C-alpha cells in the first residue's frame, strides 16, 4: 500500500512555535500515520515563489512546503479563492469580486504546487487534495504525467449549475476537478450539484448514479461527511468544566442560562442575523429578560479583506445596540469577543451552555454543531439550534432546525429550547450523540480513502 500524500492550501508545521492544529489537521489526525507526506503553502509570502519544496520530518511524517510571492498570494488567495470562489460556493453571488488576473494567479499557484509536488511522488502514492483553493491541482498534476490515484474533497458547499455559471471560468473549474479519480462532498445535495454542473460543462457518459467518464477518464463521486473525535472532545469538555475560565464564566452568569455561538468572523456565518434574533427573543418572549446571556466568540479572519472589517463594525454596533436597550447594572445580554479561544476552553463553555447557536447562512458541514453535542452532559444536556443550510442539518435532525434568515423563528427556537422538558432534551441529545459517534473524524478518513483506493480506473 502506497503512502498517503495530503495536499492542502496551508500546512501548519508542528515544529512552528505557537502553531495550533487547524480543522483539517484535526480531521486527518488518524490518517496521517508515519510515512505520510503533507504538502502545501508554508504561510510565508513576500519574496519569490519557491523553486523547490522545503522538506522536513516530524514524528515520521514528512512536511513539504512552498513559499509564495506577494503578487501570487494576493491573486490566488485573497483575490480568486476568497474574493470569488468563497462567496460563489456559499451562494453569495452579489459579493463576488471577480478579476481575470486573479483567476490566472489561482491557476498559476495550482500549477506551482503541481510542479513542486511531482518530484516528491512515488509511483504508488495516493494523493488526497483538500478544498476550494486547489480545484485545478488534479488537472495540473495530470498534465505533468502523474498517474497516481487522486482524490479531491471539498469541505465547503457546491452550487447548482445556475449559480456556478455566474463565474466565467466555471467550465474550466469543473473539468479540472474531473481530473481526480474521486471527488468527495459533505452532503448529497452538494454531490448532485456537482454532477449536474459537470453535465452542463462537458460531454460525458454517466457511470451509475455516482460517476461519469469524460475523455476516457472515469471520475467517481462520494458523500463522506467530516466528523470529530467525539470521545476525545467529550473528555476535554469534562476536564474543562473544572478549569478557571469555565468557573469564572459560571460565576459571572449568577444562575442565568447561557447561549453560545463559536464561529470565524465571516459573512457566511450569519452573525448579524443571529444577533438580531437574540434581540427579538426579548421582544417576543420578555419573560427571558435578565435570564439568559449570549456569548459569541467570533475569531477574526481575513482582516485584509474590506468586507470582513465591515462585518466586524456591524457586529460591534449590534452588540452595543442590544446591550444599550436591555442591559442592567448587573446583567449584559450579549458578550461578544473577537479573539481566538483554545478548543479546550471552548469545550468547557459548550458544556455549560443551555443553547448552542449554529445558524450559518450556508456551511459545508459545521463541526461546531458536533462539538457542542459531544461536550454536553448526557444527563442534563443543552439544546442545539441549527441552521437548515448547514451541511450538518442533513443528518442532525433532532436539533431544532431553523431558517437563519427568519429572526423570529430563531428567537422562538431559543424560547422552545429554554422551556424544553428535561426528558425531551435528554432524548434529543442521545439521538444526536449516537449519530456523531457513527461519523467521526477517523471514519471520514477511512471512508474516503477506502473508496479512493478501490475506484476502478
Short mmCIF file of C-alpha atoms in Angstrom, two decimals:
data_model
loop_
_atom_site.label_atom_id
_atom_site.label_comp_id
_atom_site.label_asym_id
_atom_site.label_seq_id
_atom_site.Cartn_x
_atom_site.Cartn_y
_atom_site.Cartn_z
CA UNK A 1 0.00 0.00 0.00
CA UNK A 2 1.45 3.38 -1.05
CA UNK A 3 1.96 6.48 1.03
CA UNK A 4 -0.84 8.90 1.72
CA UNK A 5 0.03 12.32 0.28
CA UNK A 6 -2.22 15.08 1.61
CA UNK A 7 -2.26 18.41 -0.22
CA UNK A 8 -3.88 21.49 1.29
CA UNK A 9 -3.61 25.23 0.82
CA UNK A 10 -1.80 25.71 4.13
CA UNK A 11 0.45 23.40 6.11
CA UNK A 12 0.91 24.34 9.75
CA UNK A 13 4.20 22.78 10.69
CA UNK A 14 4.06 21.09 14.12
CA UNK A 15 7.56 22.38 14.84
CA UNK A 16 6.48 26.03 14.48
CA UNK A 17 6.41 27.87 17.80
CA UNK A 18 2.85 28.60 18.79
CA UNK A 19 1.41 26.53 15.96
CA UNK A 20 -2.01 25.13 16.67
CA UNK A 21 -3.79 22.34 14.87
CA UNK A 22 -6.30 23.62 12.35
CA UNK A 23 -9.57 21.93 11.49
CA UNK A 24 -8.02 19.92 8.67
CA UNK A 25 -5.17 18.72 10.89
CA UNK A 26 -7.68 17.55 13.47
CA UNK A 27 -9.81 15.79 10.84
CA UNK A 28 -6.81 13.98 9.34
CA UNK A 29 -5.09 13.03 12.58
CA UNK A 30 -5.97 9.35 12.22
CA UNK A 31 -4.97 9.18 8.55
CA UNK A 32 -1.57 10.88 8.87
CA UNK A 33 0.42 7.89 10.04
CA UNK A 34 4.24 7.75 9.97
CA UNK A 35 5.37 7.59 6.37
CA UNK A 36 2.71 10.04 5.13
CA UNK A 37 3.51 13.30 3.33
CA UNK A 38 1.74 16.63 3.80
CA UNK A 39 2.29 19.25 1.10
CA UNK A 40 1.14 22.87 0.85
CA UNK A 41 1.88 26.55 1.34
CA UNK A 42 4.18 27.45 4.22
CA UNK A 43 2.30 30.63 5.10
CA UNK A 44 5.33 32.71 4.12
CA UNK A 45 4.98 35.31 1.40
CA UNK A 46 6.65 38.41 0.07
CA UNK A 47 9.73 37.01 -1.65
CA UNK A 48 9.93 34.90 -4.77
CA UNK A 49 7.99 31.68 -5.27
CA UNK A 50 9.94 28.65 -4.06
CA UNK A 51 11.94 26.90 -6.77
CA UNK A 52 11.63 23.67 -4.77
CA UNK A 53 9.71 22.42 -1.76
CA UNK A 54 11.20 22.78 1.71
CA UNK A 55 11.09 19.31 3.29
CA UNK A 56 11.17 18.43 6.99
CA UNK A 57 10.13 15.47 9.11
CA UNK A 58 8.36 15.27 12.46
CA UNK A 59 7.36 12.05 14.21
CA UNK A 60 7.68 10.08 11.00
CA UNK A 61 5.51 12.40 8.88
CA UNK A 62 7.13 14.36 6.06
CA UNK A 63 6.10 18.00 5.61
CA UNK A 64 6.84 19.70 2.29
CA UNK A 65 6.05 23.40 1.89
CA UNK A 66 6.45 26.16 -0.67
CA UNK A 67 6.60 29.94 -0.23
CA UNK A 68 4.55 32.32 -2.39
CA UNK A 69 5.43 35.70 -3.83
CA UNK A 70 3.24 38.59 -2.73
CA UNK A 71 1.53 39.02 -6.11
CA UNK A 72 0.69 35.33 -6.42
CA UNK A 73 -0.58 35.28 -2.83
CA UNK A 74 -2.85 38.27 -3.46
CA UNK A 75 -4.26 36.86 -6.68
CA UNK A 76 -4.54 33.22 -5.62
CA UNK A 77 -5.66 33.54 -2.01
CA UNK A 78 -7.14 36.99 -1.38
CA UNK A 79 -8.36 37.50 -4.93
CA UNK A 80 -9.81 34.41 -6.54
CA UNK A 81 -10.05 31.90 -3.66
CA UNK A 82 -11.68 34.22 -1.14
CA UNK A 83 -12.91 37.08 -3.31
CA UNK A 84 -14.66 34.94 -5.93
CA UNK A 85 -14.84 31.21 -5.12
CA UNK A 86 -15.76 31.54 -1.44
CA UNK A 87 -18.84 33.75 -1.97
CA UNK A 88 -19.85 31.83 -5.11
CA UNK A 89 -19.80 28.44 -3.38
CA UNK A 90 -21.75 29.89 -0.44
CA UNK A 91 -24.49 31.19 -2.78
CA UNK A 92 -23.49 34.84 -2.20
CA UNK A 93 -23.14 35.88 -5.84
CA UNK A 94 -23.66 39.55 -5.01
CA UNK A 95 -20.40 39.52 -3.03
CA UNK A 96 -18.23 38.06 -5.81
CA UNK A 97 -15.23 40.23 -6.62
CA UNK A 98 -14.04 38.72 -9.91
CA UNK A 99 -10.89 39.70 -11.80
CA UNK A 100 -9.47 37.65 -14.63
CA UNK A 101 -5.89 38.18 -13.50
CA UNK A 102 -6.85 36.77 -10.08
CA UNK A 103 -8.04 33.60 -11.79
CA UNK A 104 -4.80 33.42 -13.76
CA UNK A 105 -2.93 33.74 -10.45
CA UNK A 106 -5.08 30.97 -8.95
CA UNK A 107 -4.23 28.60 -11.81
CA UNK A 108 -0.57 29.62 -11.64
CA UNK A 109 -0.31 28.72 -7.94
CA UNK A 110 -2.07 25.39 -8.51
CA UNK A 111 0.44 24.76 -11.33
CA UNK A 112 3.29 25.72 -8.97
CA UNK A 113 2.03 23.26 -6.36
CA UNK A 114 1.92 20.53 -9.01
CA UNK A 115 5.43 21.30 -10.24
CA UNK A 116 6.91 21.22 -6.73
CA UNK A 117 4.94 18.17 -5.60
CA UNK A 118 5.52 15.94 -8.63
CA UNK A 119 9.24 15.29 -7.96
CA UNK A 120 8.39 14.10 -4.43
CA UNK A 121 5.87 11.49 -5.55
CA UNK A 122 6.39 7.75 -5.65
CA UNK A 123 4.52 5.56 -8.17
CA UNK A 124 2.11 4.01 -5.67
CA UNK A 125 1.36 7.14 -3.61
CA UNK A 126 -2.30 8.01 -3.07
CA UNK A 127 -2.88 11.78 -3.37
CA UNK A 128 -5.66 13.47 -1.39
CA UNK A 129 -6.29 17.13 -2.30
CA UNK A 130 -8.35 19.32 0.02
CA UNK A 131 -10.71 22.17 -0.62
CA UNK A 132 -11.61 25.06 -2.85
CA UNK A 133 -8.19 26.68 -3.12
CA UNK A 134 -6.87 23.71 -5.12
CA UNK A 135 -9.64 22.84 -7.58
CA UNK A 136 -7.31 22.84 -10.61
CA UNK A 137 -4.45 20.92 -8.98
CA UNK A 138 -5.51 17.44 -10.11
CA UNK A 139 -5.58 18.62 -13.73
CA UNK A 140 -2.16 20.27 -13.32
CA UNK A 141 -0.71 17.02 -11.96
CA UNK A 142 -2.17 15.04 -14.86
CA UNK A 143 -0.56 17.45 -17.34
CA UNK A 144 2.79 16.64 -15.72
CA UNK A 145 2.20 12.94 -16.30
CA UNK A 146 1.20 11.99 -12.74
CA UNK A 147 -0.77 8.74 -12.97
CA UNK A 148 -1.33 8.17 -9.24
CA UNK A 149 -4.77 7.85 -7.73
CA UNK A 150 -6.00 11.35 -6.92
CA UNK A 151 -8.86 12.23 -4.60
CA UNK A 152 -10.33 15.70 -4.12
CA UNK A 153 -12.50 16.60 -1.14
CA UNK A 154 -14.47 19.83 -0.98
CA UNK A 155 -15.11 20.92 2.60
CA UNK A 156 -17.47 23.76 1.62
CA UNK A 157 -20.73 23.61 -0.36
CA UNK A 158 -21.01 23.12 -4.12
CA UNK A 159 -23.63 25.08 -6.02
CA UNK A 160 -26.06 24.10 -8.81
CA UNK A 161 -25.25 25.00 -12.44
CA UNK A 162 -27.42 28.13 -12.46
CA UNK A 163 -25.27 29.59 -9.68
CA UNK A 164 -21.94 28.13 -10.78
CA UNK A 165 -22.11 29.65 -14.25
CA UNK A 166 -22.09 33.14 -12.78
CA UNK A 167 -18.33 32.53 -12.75
CA UNK A 168 -16.81 32.92 -16.23
CA UNK A 169 -14.36 30.06 -15.60
CA UNK A 170 -16.96 27.61 -14.29
CA UNK A 171 -16.45 25.14 -17.13
CA UNK A 172 -12.67 25.02 -16.67
CA UNK A 173 -13.01 24.51 -12.92
CA UNK A 174 -15.39 21.58 -13.30
CA UNK A 175 -13.23 19.96 -15.98
CA UNK A 176 -10.19 20.38 -13.73
CA UNK A 177 -11.98 18.79 -10.78
CA UNK A 178 -12.93 15.86 -13.00
CA UNK A 179 -9.23 15.03 -13.45
CA UNK A 180 -9.42 13.45 -9.98
CA UNK A 181 -10.45 9.82 -9.66
CA UNK A 182 -12.76 10.50 -6.71
CA UNK A 183 -14.42 13.80 -5.77
CA UNK A 184 -15.93 13.95 -2.28
CA UNK A 185 -18.59 16.20 -0.77
CA UNK A 186 -20.16 16.82 2.63
CA UNK A 187 -23.79 16.31 1.56
CA UNK A 188 -25.86 14.52 -1.06
CA UNK A 189 -27.10 17.89 -2.32
CA UNK A 190 -23.55 19.08 -2.96
CA UNK A 191 -22.73 15.93 -4.91
CA UNK A 192 -25.86 16.25 -7.02
CA UNK A 193 -25.00 19.87 -7.78
CA UNK A 194 -21.54 18.82 -8.97
CA UNK A 195 -22.88 16.04 -11.20
CA UNK A 196 -25.42 18.39 -12.75
CA UNK A 197 -22.73 21.03 -13.23
CA UNK A 198 -20.43 18.50 -14.88
CA UNK A 199 -23.21 17.54 -17.28
CA UNK A 200 -23.68 21.21 -18.14
CA UNK A 201 -19.97 21.75 -18.81
CA UNK A 202 -18.78 18.77 -20.86
CA UNK A 203 -19.67 15.74 -22.91
CA UNK A 204 -19.73 12.74 -20.61
CA UNK A 205 -21.15 9.29 -20.11
CA UNK A 206 -22.72 8.56 -16.73
CA UNK A 207 -21.41 5.62 -14.70
CA UNK A 208 -24.26 4.59 -12.44
CA UNK A 209 -25.63 7.27 -10.13
CA UNK A 210 -22.29 8.47 -8.81
CA UNK A 211 -19.82 8.91 -11.65
CA UNK A 212 -19.06 9.70 -15.27
CA UNK A 213 -16.45 9.23 -17.98
CA UNK A 214 -15.01 12.21 -19.86
CA UNK A 215 -12.28 11.91 -22.50
CA UNK A 216 -11.63 8.34 -21.37
CA UNK A 217 -11.14 9.27 -17.70
CA UNK A 218 -13.51 7.90 -15.07
CA UNK A 219 -14.48 10.25 -12.24
CA UNK A 220 -16.49 8.92 -9.30
CA UNK A 221 -18.11 10.92 -6.53
CA UNK A 222 -18.83 10.21 -2.88
CA UNK A 223 -20.52 11.74 0.15
CA UNK A 224 -18.33 11.43 3.25
CA UNK A 225 -19.31 13.96 5.93
CA UNK A 226 -16.46 15.19 8.12
CA UNK A 227 -16.75 14.31 11.80
CA UNK A 228 -14.89 14.92 15.04
CA UNK A 229 -13.17 12.82 17.69
CA UNK A 230 -16.32 12.56 19.80
CA UNK A 231 -14.87 10.78 22.83
CA UNK A 232 -11.76 12.96 22.88
CA UNK A 233 -13.80 16.15 22.75
CA UNK A 234 -16.18 14.88 25.44
CA UNK A 235 -13.21 14.16 27.72
CA UNK A 236 -11.84 17.65 27.07
CA UNK A 237 -15.22 19.16 27.96
CA UNK A 238 -15.43 17.23 31.22
CA UNK A 239 -11.90 18.32 32.17
CA UNK A 240 -12.54 21.91 31.16
CA UNK A 241 -15.65 22.10 33.32
CA UNK A 242 -13.34 22.49 36.32
CA UNK A 243 -10.92 24.95 34.72
CA UNK A 244 -10.55 28.51 35.95
CA UNK A 245 -12.04 30.06 32.80
CA UNK A 246 -15.17 27.90 32.98
CA UNK A 247 -15.64 28.53 36.69
CA UNK A 248 -15.29 32.28 36.08
CA UNK A 249 -17.93 32.13 33.35
CA UNK A 250 -20.33 30.16 35.56
CA UNK A 251 -19.81 32.62 38.41
CA UNK A 252 -20.48 35.60 36.15
CA UNK A 253 -23.80 34.15 34.95
CA UNK A 254 -25.19 34.11 38.51
CA UNK A 255 -27.54 31.22 37.71
CA UNK A 256 -28.66 32.57 34.33
CA UNK A 257 -28.79 30.45 31.18
CA UNK A 258 -26.09 30.75 28.52
CA UNK A 259 -26.47 30.61 24.75
CA UNK A 260 -23.18 30.18 22.89
CA UNK A 261 -22.01 30.75 19.33
CA UNK A 262 -18.48 29.98 18.14
CA UNK A 263 -17.57 30.99 14.59
CA UNK A 264 -14.94 32.57 12.45
CA UNK A 265 -15.75 36.21 11.74
CA UNK A 266 -17.19 35.53 8.29
CA UNK A 267 -20.25 36.77 6.42
CA UNK A 268 -21.38 33.18 5.69
CA UNK A 269 -21.94 32.56 9.41
CA UNK A 270 -24.99 34.82 9.64
CA UNK A 271 -23.80 36.62 12.77
CA UNK A 272 -25.74 39.89 12.25
CA UNK A 273 -28.94 37.86 11.83
CA UNK A 274 -28.05 35.81 14.93
CA UNK A 275 -27.63 38.98 16.99
CA UNK A 276 -30.93 40.28 15.61
CA UNK A 277 -32.65 37.01 16.59
CA UNK A 278 -31.27 37.26 20.11
CA UNK A 279 -32.67 40.76 20.39
CA UNK A 280 -36.02 39.52 19.07
CA UNK A 281 -36.10 36.90 21.84
CA UNK A 282 -36.63 39.65 24.41
CA UNK A 283 -39.29 41.39 22.31
CA UNK A 284 -41.28 38.22 21.61
CA UNK A 285 -40.67 36.50 24.94
CA UNK A 286 -39.91 39.18 27.54
CA UNK A 287 -40.04 36.59 30.32
CA UNK A 288 -36.44 35.75 29.35
CA UNK A 289 -35.13 39.25 30.12
CA UNK A 290 -32.28 39.03 32.64
CA UNK A 291 -32.46 35.22 32.48
CA UNK A 292 -30.07 34.46 29.60
CA UNK A 293 -26.88 35.84 28.06
CA UNK A 294 -25.35 35.19 24.65
CA UNK A 295 -21.62 34.52 24.47
CA UNK A 296 -20.48 34.97 20.87
CA UNK A 297 -16.87 34.08 20.10
CA UNK A 298 -16.02 35.24 16.57
CA UNK A 299 -12.31 34.88 15.91
CA UNK A 300 -11.06 37.45 13.42
CA UNK A 301 -10.14 36.15 9.96
CA UNK A 302 -9.08 37.57 6.59
CA UNK A 303 -8.63 41.04 8.01
CA UNK A 304 -7.03 42.19 4.75
CA UNK A 305 -10.45 41.90 3.04
CA UNK A 306 -12.62 45.02 3.37
CA UNK A 307 -15.95 43.25 3.83
CA UNK A 308 -14.65 41.43 6.92
CA UNK A 309 -13.71 44.72 8.53
CA UNK A 310 -17.19 46.00 7.69
CA UNK A 311 -18.76 42.90 9.26
CA UNK A 312 -16.83 43.44 12.46
CA UNK A 313 -18.02 47.05 12.68
CA UNK A 314 -21.62 45.94 12.13
CA UNK A 315 -21.42 43.35 14.92
CA UNK A 316 -19.85 45.91 17.25
CA UNK A 317 -22.79 48.21 16.51
CA UNK A 318 -25.42 45.50 17.01
CA UNK A 319 -23.95 44.25 20.28
CA UNK A 320 -23.90 47.81 21.57
CA UNK A 321 -27.48 48.39 20.45
CA UNK A 322 -28.84 45.25 22.14
CA UNK A 323 -26.86 45.86 25.32
CA UNK A 324 -27.91 49.50 25.36
CA UNK A 325 -31.56 48.55 25.04
CA UNK A 326 -31.72 45.70 27.54
CA UNK A 327 -28.72 45.53 29.89
CA UNK A 328 -28.99 46.25 33.59
CA UNK A 329 -26.34 47.21 36.12
CA UNK A 330 -25.75 43.52 36.86
CA UNK A 331 -26.61 41.90 33.50
CA UNK A 332 -25.24 42.18 29.97
CA UNK A 333 -27.27 40.33 27.32
CA UNK A 334 -24.52 40.00 24.67
CA UNK A 335 -20.91 39.11 25.43
CA UNK A 336 -19.01 39.41 22.17
CA UNK A 337 -15.32 38.69 21.68
CA UNK A 338 -13.18 38.50 18.54
CA UNK A 339 -10.02 36.91 19.87
CA UNK A 340 -9.30 33.22 19.41
CA UNK A 341 -10.04 30.91 22.35
CA UNK A 342 -8.39 27.49 22.62
CA UNK A 343 -10.50 24.40 21.94
CA UNK A 344 -10.30 23.01 25.47
CA UNK A 345 -11.65 26.22 26.98
CA UNK A 346 -14.41 26.34 24.36
CA UNK A 347 -15.30 22.71 25.17
CA UNK A 348 -15.90 23.74 28.78
CA UNK A 349 -18.03 26.68 27.67
CA UNK A 350 -20.13 24.40 25.43
CA UNK A 351 -20.76 22.07 28.36
CA UNK A 352 -22.39 24.74 30.50
CA UNK A 353 -24.38 26.36 27.66
CA UNK A 354 -28.13 25.70 27.62
CA UNK A 355 -28.29 26.57 23.92
CA UNK A 356 -25.80 26.03 21.12
CA UNK A 357 -26.46 28.50 18.30
CA UNK A 358 -25.19 27.24 14.93
CA UNK A 359 -27.00 29.40 12.38
CA UNK A 360 -24.84 29.90 9.27
CA UNK A 361 -26.41 31.19 6.08
CA UNK A 362 -24.61 28.36 4.29
CA UNK A 363 -21.97 25.90 5.50
CA UNK A 364 -20.36 22.77 4.14
CA UNK A 365 -20.77 20.88 7.42
CA UNK A 366 -20.10 22.96 10.56
CA UNK A 367 -18.24 20.96 13.17
CA UNK A 368 -19.23 23.36 15.96
CA UNK A 369 -22.63 21.64 15.94
CA UNK A 370 -20.98 18.27 16.53
CA UNK A 371 -18.60 19.65 19.16
CA UNK A 372 -21.50 21.18 21.07
CA UNK A 373 -23.29 17.81 21.13
CA UNK A 374 -20.16 15.94 22.22
CA UNK A 375 -19.47 18.41 25.04
CA UNK A 376 -22.86 18.09 26.74
CA UNK A 377 -23.60 16.25 29.98
CA UNK A 378 -25.89 13.43 28.75
CA UNK A 379 -27.89 13.61 31.98
CA UNK A 380 -28.59 17.34 31.62
CA UNK A 381 -27.80 18.40 28.04
CA UNK A 382 -28.33 21.69 26.29
CA UNK A 383 -30.27 22.14 23.06
CA UNK A 384 -28.75 22.65 19.61
CA UNK A 385 -30.39 25.30 17.40
CA UNK A 386 -29.16 24.52 13.88
CA UNK A 387 -29.50 26.26 10.52
CA UNK A 388 -31.17 24.22 7.81
CA UNK A 389 -28.41 25.50 5.49
CA UNK A 390 -25.56 23.85 7.42
CA UNK A 391 -24.45 20.52 5.99
CA UNK A 392 -24.81 19.06 9.49
CA UNK A 393 -28.59 19.57 9.29
CA UNK A 394 -28.85 16.77 6.72
CA UNK A 395 -28.12 14.28 9.49
CA UNK A 396 -28.71 16.05 12.82
CA UNK A 397 -32.48 16.20 12.53
CA UNK A 398 -33.11 16.04 16.30
CA UNK A 399 -31.73 19.56 16.66
CA UNK A 400 -34.14 22.50 16.47
CA UNK A 401 -33.80 23.23 12.75
CA UNK A 402 -34.31 26.88 11.76
CA UNK A 403 -34.11 29.22 8.80
CA UNK A 404 -31.40 31.70 9.85
CA UNK A 405 -32.94 34.44 7.70
CA UNK A 406 -36.07 34.36 9.91
CA UNK A 407 -35.04 36.13 13.12
CA UNK A 408 -38.42 35.47 14.73
CA UNK A 409 -38.17 31.73 14.05
CA UNK A 410 -34.69 31.60 15.57
CA UNK A 411 -35.91 33.59 18.58
CA UNK A 412 -38.83 31.20 19.01
CA UNK A 413 -36.45 28.21 18.79
CA UNK A 414 -34.40 29.68 21.63
CA UNK A 415 -37.61 30.13 23.62
CA UNK A 416 -38.53 26.48 22.93
CA UNK A 417 -35.06 25.34 23.99
CA UNK A 418 -35.24 27.25 27.27
CA UNK A 419 -38.62 25.71 28.14
CA UNK A 420 -37.95 22.19 26.82
CA UNK A 421 -38.68 19.46 29.40
CA UNK A 422 -35.58 17.61 30.66
CA UNK A 423 -36.74 14.25 29.29
CA UNK A 424 -37.08 15.72 25.77
CA UNK A 425 -33.65 17.34 25.99
CA UNK A 426 -32.12 14.02 27.06
CA UNK A 427 -33.85 12.10 24.26
CA UNK A 428 -32.87 14.56 21.55
CA UNK A 429 -29.28 14.66 22.75
CA UNK A 430 -29.00 10.87 22.93
CA UNK A 431 -30.13 10.58 19.31
CA UNK A 432 -27.71 13.30 18.17
CA UNK A 433 -24.82 11.79 20.12
CA UNK A 434 -25.41 8.39 18.51
CA UNK A 435 -25.25 9.99 15.07
CA UNK A 436 -21.99 11.86 15.59
CA UNK A 437 -20.44 8.70 17.04
CA UNK A 438 -21.24 6.93 13.77
CA UNK A 439 -19.45 9.55 11.65
CA UNK A 440 -16.23 10.57 13.34
CA UNK A 441 -13.04 12.15 12.02
CA UNK A 442 -11.48 8.69 11.79
CA UNK A 443 -14.42 7.18 9.90
CA UNK A 444 -14.37 10.14 7.48
CA UNK A 445 -10.76 9.42 6.58
CA UNK A 446 -11.30 5.68 6.31
CA UNK A 447 -14.41 6.00 4.17
CA UNK A 448 -12.88 8.39 1.65
CA UNK A 449 -9.51 6.65 1.35
CA UNK A 450 -11.04 3.18 1.10
CA UNK A 451 -13.19 4.35 -1.79
CA UNK A 452 -10.28 6.13 -3.46
CA UNK A 453 -8.12 3.01 -3.34
CA UNK A 454 -10.96 0.92 -4.79
CA UNK A 455 -12.03 3.23 -7.64
CA UNK A 456 -11.95 1.40 -10.95
CA UNK A 457 -9.56 3.17 -13.33
#
